[in-house]
Coordinates of C-alpha atoms and ligand atoms in Angstrom, one line a residue:
X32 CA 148.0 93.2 110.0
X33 CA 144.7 94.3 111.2
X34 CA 143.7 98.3 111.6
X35 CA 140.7 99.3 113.6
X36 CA 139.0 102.8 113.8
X37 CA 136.2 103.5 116.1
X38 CA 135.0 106.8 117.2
X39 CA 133.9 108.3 120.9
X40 CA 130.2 108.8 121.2
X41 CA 128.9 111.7 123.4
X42 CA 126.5 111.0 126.2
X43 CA 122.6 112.5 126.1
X44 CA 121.9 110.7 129.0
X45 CA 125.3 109.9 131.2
X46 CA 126.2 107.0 132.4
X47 CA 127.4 108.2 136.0
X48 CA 127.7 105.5 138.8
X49 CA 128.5 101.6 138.4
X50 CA 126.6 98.3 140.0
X51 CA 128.9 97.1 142.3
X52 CA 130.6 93.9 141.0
X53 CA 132.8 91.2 142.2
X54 CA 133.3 89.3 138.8
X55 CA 135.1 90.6 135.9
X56 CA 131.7 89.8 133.5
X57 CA 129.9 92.2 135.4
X58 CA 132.3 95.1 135.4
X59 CA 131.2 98.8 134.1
X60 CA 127.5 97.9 134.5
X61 CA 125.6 101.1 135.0
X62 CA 123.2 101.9 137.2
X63 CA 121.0 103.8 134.8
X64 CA 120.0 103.2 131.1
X65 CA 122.6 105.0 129.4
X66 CA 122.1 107.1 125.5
X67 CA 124.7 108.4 123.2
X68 CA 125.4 109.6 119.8
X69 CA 128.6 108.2 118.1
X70 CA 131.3 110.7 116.8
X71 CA 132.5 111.0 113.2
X72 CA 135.3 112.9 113.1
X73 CA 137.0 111.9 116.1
X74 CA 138.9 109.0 115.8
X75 CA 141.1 106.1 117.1
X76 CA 143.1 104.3 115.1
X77 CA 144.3 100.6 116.5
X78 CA 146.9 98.9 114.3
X79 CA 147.7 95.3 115.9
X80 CA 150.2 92.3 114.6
X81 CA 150.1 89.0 116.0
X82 CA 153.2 86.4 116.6
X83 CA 153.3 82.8 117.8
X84 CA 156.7 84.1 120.2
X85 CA 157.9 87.1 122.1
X86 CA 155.6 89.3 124.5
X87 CA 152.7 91.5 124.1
X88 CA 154.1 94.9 123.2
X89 CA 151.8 98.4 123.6
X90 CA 152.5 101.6 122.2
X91 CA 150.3 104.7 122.4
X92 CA 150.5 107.6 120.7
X93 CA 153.9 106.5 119.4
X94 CA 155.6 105.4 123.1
X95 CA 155.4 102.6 124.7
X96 CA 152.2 102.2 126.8
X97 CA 152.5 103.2 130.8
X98 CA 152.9 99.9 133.2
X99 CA 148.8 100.8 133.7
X100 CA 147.8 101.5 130.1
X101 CA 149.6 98.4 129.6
X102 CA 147.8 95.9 132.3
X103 CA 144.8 97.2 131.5
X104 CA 145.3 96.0 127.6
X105 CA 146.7 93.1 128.7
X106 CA 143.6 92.5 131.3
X107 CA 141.4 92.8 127.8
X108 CA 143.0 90.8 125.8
X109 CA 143.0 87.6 129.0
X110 CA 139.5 88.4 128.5
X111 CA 138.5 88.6 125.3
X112 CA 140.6 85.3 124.9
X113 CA 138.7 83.5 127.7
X114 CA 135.3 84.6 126.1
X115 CA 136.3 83.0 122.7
X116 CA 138.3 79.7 124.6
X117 CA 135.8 76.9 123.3
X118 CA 135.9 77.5 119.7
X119 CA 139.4 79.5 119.5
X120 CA 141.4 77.8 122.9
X121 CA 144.7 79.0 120.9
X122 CA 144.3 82.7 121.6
X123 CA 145.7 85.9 120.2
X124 CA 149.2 85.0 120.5
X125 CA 151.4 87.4 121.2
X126 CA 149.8 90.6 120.1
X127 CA 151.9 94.0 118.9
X128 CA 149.6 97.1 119.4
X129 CA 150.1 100.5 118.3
X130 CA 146.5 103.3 119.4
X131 CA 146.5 106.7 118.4
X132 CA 143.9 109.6 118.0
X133 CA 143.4 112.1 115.7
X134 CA 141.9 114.4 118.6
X135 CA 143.4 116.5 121.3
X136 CA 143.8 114.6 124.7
X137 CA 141.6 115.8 127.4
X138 CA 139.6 117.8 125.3
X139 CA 136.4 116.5 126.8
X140 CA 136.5 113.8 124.2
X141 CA 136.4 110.8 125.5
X142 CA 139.4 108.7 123.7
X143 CA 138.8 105.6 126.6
X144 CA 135.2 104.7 124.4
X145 CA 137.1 104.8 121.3
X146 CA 139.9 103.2 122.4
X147 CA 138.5 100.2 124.1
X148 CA 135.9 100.1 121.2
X149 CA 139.0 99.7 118.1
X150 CA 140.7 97.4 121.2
X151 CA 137.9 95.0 121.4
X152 CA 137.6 94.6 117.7
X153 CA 141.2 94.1 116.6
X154 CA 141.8 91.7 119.5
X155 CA 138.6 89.8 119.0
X156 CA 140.2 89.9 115.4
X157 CA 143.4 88.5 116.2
X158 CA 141.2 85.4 118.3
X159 CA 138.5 84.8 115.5
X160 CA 140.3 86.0 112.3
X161 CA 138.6 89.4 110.7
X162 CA 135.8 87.8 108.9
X163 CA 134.2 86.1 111.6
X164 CA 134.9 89.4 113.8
X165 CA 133.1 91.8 111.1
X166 CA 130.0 89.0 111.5
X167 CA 129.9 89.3 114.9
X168 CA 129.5 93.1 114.1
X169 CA 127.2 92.9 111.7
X170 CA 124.9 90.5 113.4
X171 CA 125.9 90.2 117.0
X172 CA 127.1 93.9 117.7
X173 CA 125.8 93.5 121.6
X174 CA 128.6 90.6 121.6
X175 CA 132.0 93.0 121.0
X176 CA 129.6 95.7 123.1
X177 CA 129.2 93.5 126.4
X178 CA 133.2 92.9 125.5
X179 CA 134.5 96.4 125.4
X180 CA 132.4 97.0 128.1
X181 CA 134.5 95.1 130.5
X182 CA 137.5 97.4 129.2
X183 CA 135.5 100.9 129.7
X184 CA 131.8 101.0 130.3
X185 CA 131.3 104.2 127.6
X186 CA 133.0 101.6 124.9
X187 CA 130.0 99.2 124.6
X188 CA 128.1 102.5 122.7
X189 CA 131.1 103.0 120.3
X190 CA 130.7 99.6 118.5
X191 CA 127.6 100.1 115.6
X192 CA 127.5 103.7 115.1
X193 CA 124.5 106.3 115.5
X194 CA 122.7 106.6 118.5
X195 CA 123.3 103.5 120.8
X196 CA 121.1 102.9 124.3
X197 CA 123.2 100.9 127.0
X198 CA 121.4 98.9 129.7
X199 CA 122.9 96.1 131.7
X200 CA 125.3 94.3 129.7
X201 CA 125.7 96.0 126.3
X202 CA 124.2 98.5 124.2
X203 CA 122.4 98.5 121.4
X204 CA 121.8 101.1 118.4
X205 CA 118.5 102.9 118.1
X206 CA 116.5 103.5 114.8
X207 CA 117.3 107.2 114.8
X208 CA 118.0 108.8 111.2
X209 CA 119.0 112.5 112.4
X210 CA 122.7 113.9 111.6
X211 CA 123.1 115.8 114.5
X212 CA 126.5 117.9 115.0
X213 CA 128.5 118.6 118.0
X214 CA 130.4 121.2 118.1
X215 CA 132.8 120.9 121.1
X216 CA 134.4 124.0 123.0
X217 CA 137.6 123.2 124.4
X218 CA 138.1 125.6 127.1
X219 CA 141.1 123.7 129.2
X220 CA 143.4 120.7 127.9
X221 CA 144.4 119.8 131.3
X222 CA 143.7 116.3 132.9
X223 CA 140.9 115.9 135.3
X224 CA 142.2 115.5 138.8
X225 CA 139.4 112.7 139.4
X226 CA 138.7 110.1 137.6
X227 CA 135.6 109.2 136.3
X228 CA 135.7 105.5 137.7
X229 CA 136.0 107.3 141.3
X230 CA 133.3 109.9 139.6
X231 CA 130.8 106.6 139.7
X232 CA 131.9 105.1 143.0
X233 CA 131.3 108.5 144.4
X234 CA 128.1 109.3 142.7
X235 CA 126.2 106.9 145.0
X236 CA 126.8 108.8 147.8
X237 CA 125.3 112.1 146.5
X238 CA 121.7 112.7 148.6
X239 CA 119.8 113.1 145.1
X240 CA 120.8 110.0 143.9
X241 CA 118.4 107.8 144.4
X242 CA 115.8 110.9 143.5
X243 CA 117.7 110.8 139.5
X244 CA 117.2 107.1 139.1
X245 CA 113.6 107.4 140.3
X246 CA 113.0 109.8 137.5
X247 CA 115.8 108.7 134.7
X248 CA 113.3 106.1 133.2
X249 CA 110.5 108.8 132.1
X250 CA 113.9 111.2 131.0
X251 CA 115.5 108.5 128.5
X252 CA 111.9 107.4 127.2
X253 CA 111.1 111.1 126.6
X254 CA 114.7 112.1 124.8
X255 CA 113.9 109.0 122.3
X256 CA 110.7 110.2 121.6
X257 CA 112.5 113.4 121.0
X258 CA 114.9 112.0 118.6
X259 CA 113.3 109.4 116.5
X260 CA 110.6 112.7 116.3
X261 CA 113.6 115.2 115.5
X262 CA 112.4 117.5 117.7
X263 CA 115.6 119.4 118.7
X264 CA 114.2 122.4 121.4
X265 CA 112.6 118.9 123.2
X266 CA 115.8 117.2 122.7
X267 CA 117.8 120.1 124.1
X268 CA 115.7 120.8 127.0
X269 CA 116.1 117.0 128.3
X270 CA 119.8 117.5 127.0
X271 CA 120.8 120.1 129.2
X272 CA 118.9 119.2 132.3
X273 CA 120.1 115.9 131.9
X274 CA 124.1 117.1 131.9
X275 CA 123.3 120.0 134.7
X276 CA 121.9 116.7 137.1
X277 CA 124.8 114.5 136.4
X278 CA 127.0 117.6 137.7
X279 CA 125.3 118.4 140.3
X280 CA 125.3 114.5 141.5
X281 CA 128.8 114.7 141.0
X282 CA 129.2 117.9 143.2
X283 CA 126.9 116.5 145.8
X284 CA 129.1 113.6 146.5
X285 CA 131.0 113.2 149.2
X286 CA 133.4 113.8 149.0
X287 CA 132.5 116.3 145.8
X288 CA 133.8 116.1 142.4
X289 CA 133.8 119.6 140.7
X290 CA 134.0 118.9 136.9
X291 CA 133.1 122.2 135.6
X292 CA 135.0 125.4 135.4
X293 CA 134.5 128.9 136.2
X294 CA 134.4 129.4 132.1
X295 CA 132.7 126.5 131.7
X296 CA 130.2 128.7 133.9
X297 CA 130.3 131.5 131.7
X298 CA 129.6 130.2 128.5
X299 CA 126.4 127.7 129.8
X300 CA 125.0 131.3 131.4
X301 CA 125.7 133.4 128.0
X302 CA 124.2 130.3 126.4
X303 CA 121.2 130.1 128.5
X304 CA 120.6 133.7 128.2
X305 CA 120.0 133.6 124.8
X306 CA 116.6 134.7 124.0
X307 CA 116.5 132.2 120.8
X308 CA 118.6 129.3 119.9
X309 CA 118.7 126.3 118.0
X310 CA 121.9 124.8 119.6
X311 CA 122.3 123.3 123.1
X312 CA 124.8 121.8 125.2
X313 CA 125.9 118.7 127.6
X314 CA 128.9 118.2 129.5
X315 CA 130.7 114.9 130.8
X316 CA 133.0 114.9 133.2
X317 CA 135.1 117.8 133.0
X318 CA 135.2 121.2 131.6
X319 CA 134.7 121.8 127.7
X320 CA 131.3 121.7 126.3
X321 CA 129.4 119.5 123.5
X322 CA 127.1 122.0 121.8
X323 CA 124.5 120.1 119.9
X324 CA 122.9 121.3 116.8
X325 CA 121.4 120.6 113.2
X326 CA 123.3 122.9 111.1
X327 CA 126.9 125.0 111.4
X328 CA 126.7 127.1 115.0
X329 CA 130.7 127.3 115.0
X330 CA 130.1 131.4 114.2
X331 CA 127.4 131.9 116.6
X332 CA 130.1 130.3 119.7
X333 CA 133.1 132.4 118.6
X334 CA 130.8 135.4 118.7
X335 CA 129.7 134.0 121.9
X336 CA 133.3 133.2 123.7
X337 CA 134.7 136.6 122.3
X338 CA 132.1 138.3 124.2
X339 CA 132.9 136.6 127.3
X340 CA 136.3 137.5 126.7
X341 CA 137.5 134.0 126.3
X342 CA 140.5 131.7 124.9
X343 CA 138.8 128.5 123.5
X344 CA 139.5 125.5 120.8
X345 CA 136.8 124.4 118.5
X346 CA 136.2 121.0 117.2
X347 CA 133.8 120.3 115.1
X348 CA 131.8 116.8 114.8
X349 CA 129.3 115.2 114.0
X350 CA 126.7 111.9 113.8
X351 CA 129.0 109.0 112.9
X352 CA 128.3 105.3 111.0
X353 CA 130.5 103.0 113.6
X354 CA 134.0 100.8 113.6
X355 CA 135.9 100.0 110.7
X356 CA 138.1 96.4 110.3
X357 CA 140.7 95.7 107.6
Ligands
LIG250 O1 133.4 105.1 130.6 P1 133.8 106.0 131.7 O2 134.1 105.2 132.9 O3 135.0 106.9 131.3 O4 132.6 106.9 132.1 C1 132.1 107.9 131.3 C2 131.2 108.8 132.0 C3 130.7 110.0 131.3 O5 131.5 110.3 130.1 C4 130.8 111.3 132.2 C5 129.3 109.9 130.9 C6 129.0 108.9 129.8 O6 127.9 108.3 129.8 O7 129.8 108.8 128.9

């Protein structure tokens, strides 16, 4: 038996539009340097068996995987196999999966980077055996990164824990010692009604798209100066522009993509009409926020949302260490 965990990782500086690609190594490239900070709370959990007969078999959350959950893990493990097909040309075998989270779905939390993170491993596992597979971690991380990459681009900064930076093929994780929290307001639970792989293709044809890459370099370099300086009002500043462009991108495309809700309105206006504050948010693609501090701000929000009159879930996280194999 082999169990994976591997946690989500929120983006300070979003990944938002793909390289086009007509090869399967090249899949989920982004078009921008992409930074995150891995979760610690959040979690998924990946339990997989292997057998010399029968067929691969995918359950999620306790039932058996949808026909495109399924192709898509069946896609991962082809690939993973062909990548290890010199050394290891007998494969995975046939591979019994079971994936589940400890987190709210659609909460804003997003369970594909965790997912295809614990994937990656435990199939790479079941090609190379666990002990070679936790090298490759400990030595090679960018290897299993470029892999789970090719299963969802947001993966490849799941794999070592801490903050990872994700250019081209894989990502890699950044000498930054700061346990940041985020503390993440769950205003809606429902499913987006756009996707964030037609988010990407869509992205390119905002008018300001082209303006964001020009200036993304000098943002990225500047938030990692902010970081490995632990200067959170800098960080926060870069943090909130950098979620407020990747919006407004998205709502500038054509046709738009409107991620954000009324509420979510609300509570980044309350927020940014404080007159003092040591917390600051980001947003991916959808409606609940990541509010990103050093020290407990869960009072400070409920204060906040009752004000506004406002139904909302917390959970709280944190600054996480990275994937776990046994
Ligand atoms: O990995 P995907 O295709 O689900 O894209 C993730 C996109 C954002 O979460 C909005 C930003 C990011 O960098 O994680």
């Amino acid at each position: 038996m082999i169990s994976v965990c591997a946690s989500p990782n929120i983006a300070f500086i979003k990944y938002w539009g793909k390289v086009f690609s007509n090869s399967d190594h090249t899949r989920n490239i982004g078009v921008n340097a992409s930074l995150s900070m891995t979760l610690n709370n959040a979690k998924t959990f990946v339990d997989l068996e292997a057998s010399t007969t029968g067929a691969h078999q995918i359950w999620i959350e306790g039932t058996i995987a949808s026909a495109t959950d399924n192709q898509k893990i069946i896609d991962h493990i082809a690939r993973i196999e062909d990548h290890f097909k010199n050394s290891h040309p007998q494969g995975a075998g046939f591979l019994h999966i079971r994936s589940r989270n400890n987190f709210p779905h659609s909460a804003g939390i997003a369970s594909s980077a965790s997912a295809f993170c614990a994937l990656t491993i435990a199939i790479c596992a079941a090609v190379i055996g666990k002990e070679q597979t936790q090298t490759l971690l400990d030595t090679q991380p960018e290897v299993i990164s470029m892999l789970a990459r090719r299963g969802s681009g947001s993966a490849a900064r799941s794999v070592c824990g801490g903050y990872m930076l994700w250019q081209g093929w894989h990502a890699i994780k950044i000498a930054v010692d700061w346990p940041l929290r985020d503390t993440i307001v769950i205003l809606s639970k429902s499913s987006k009604t756009i996707s964030s792989s037609e988010g990407h293709a869509r992205a390119l044809t905002s008018r300001h798209f082209a303006e964001r890459l020009n200036h993304l370099p000098e943002r990225t370099t500047a938030l990692q100066r902010a970081l490995k300086s632990r200067n959170l009002h800098e960080l926060g500043a870069l943090l909130e522009a950098e979620a407020l462009e990747m919006h407004m991108i998205a709502e500038t495309s054509v046709p738009p993509v409107h991620y954000l809700s009324p509420d979510s309105r609300k509570v980044i206006g309350a927020i940014q009409a404080l007159p003092q504050r040591n917390f600051y948010f980001t947003v991916d693609a959808g409606p609940n926020l990541h509010i990103i501090s050093e020290s407990s701000v869960t009072q400070t929000l409920q204060t906040l949302l009752k004000d506004l009159q406002l139904e909302a879930e917390i959970w709280e996280d944190g600054l996480g260490t990275g994937p776990t194999l046994e």
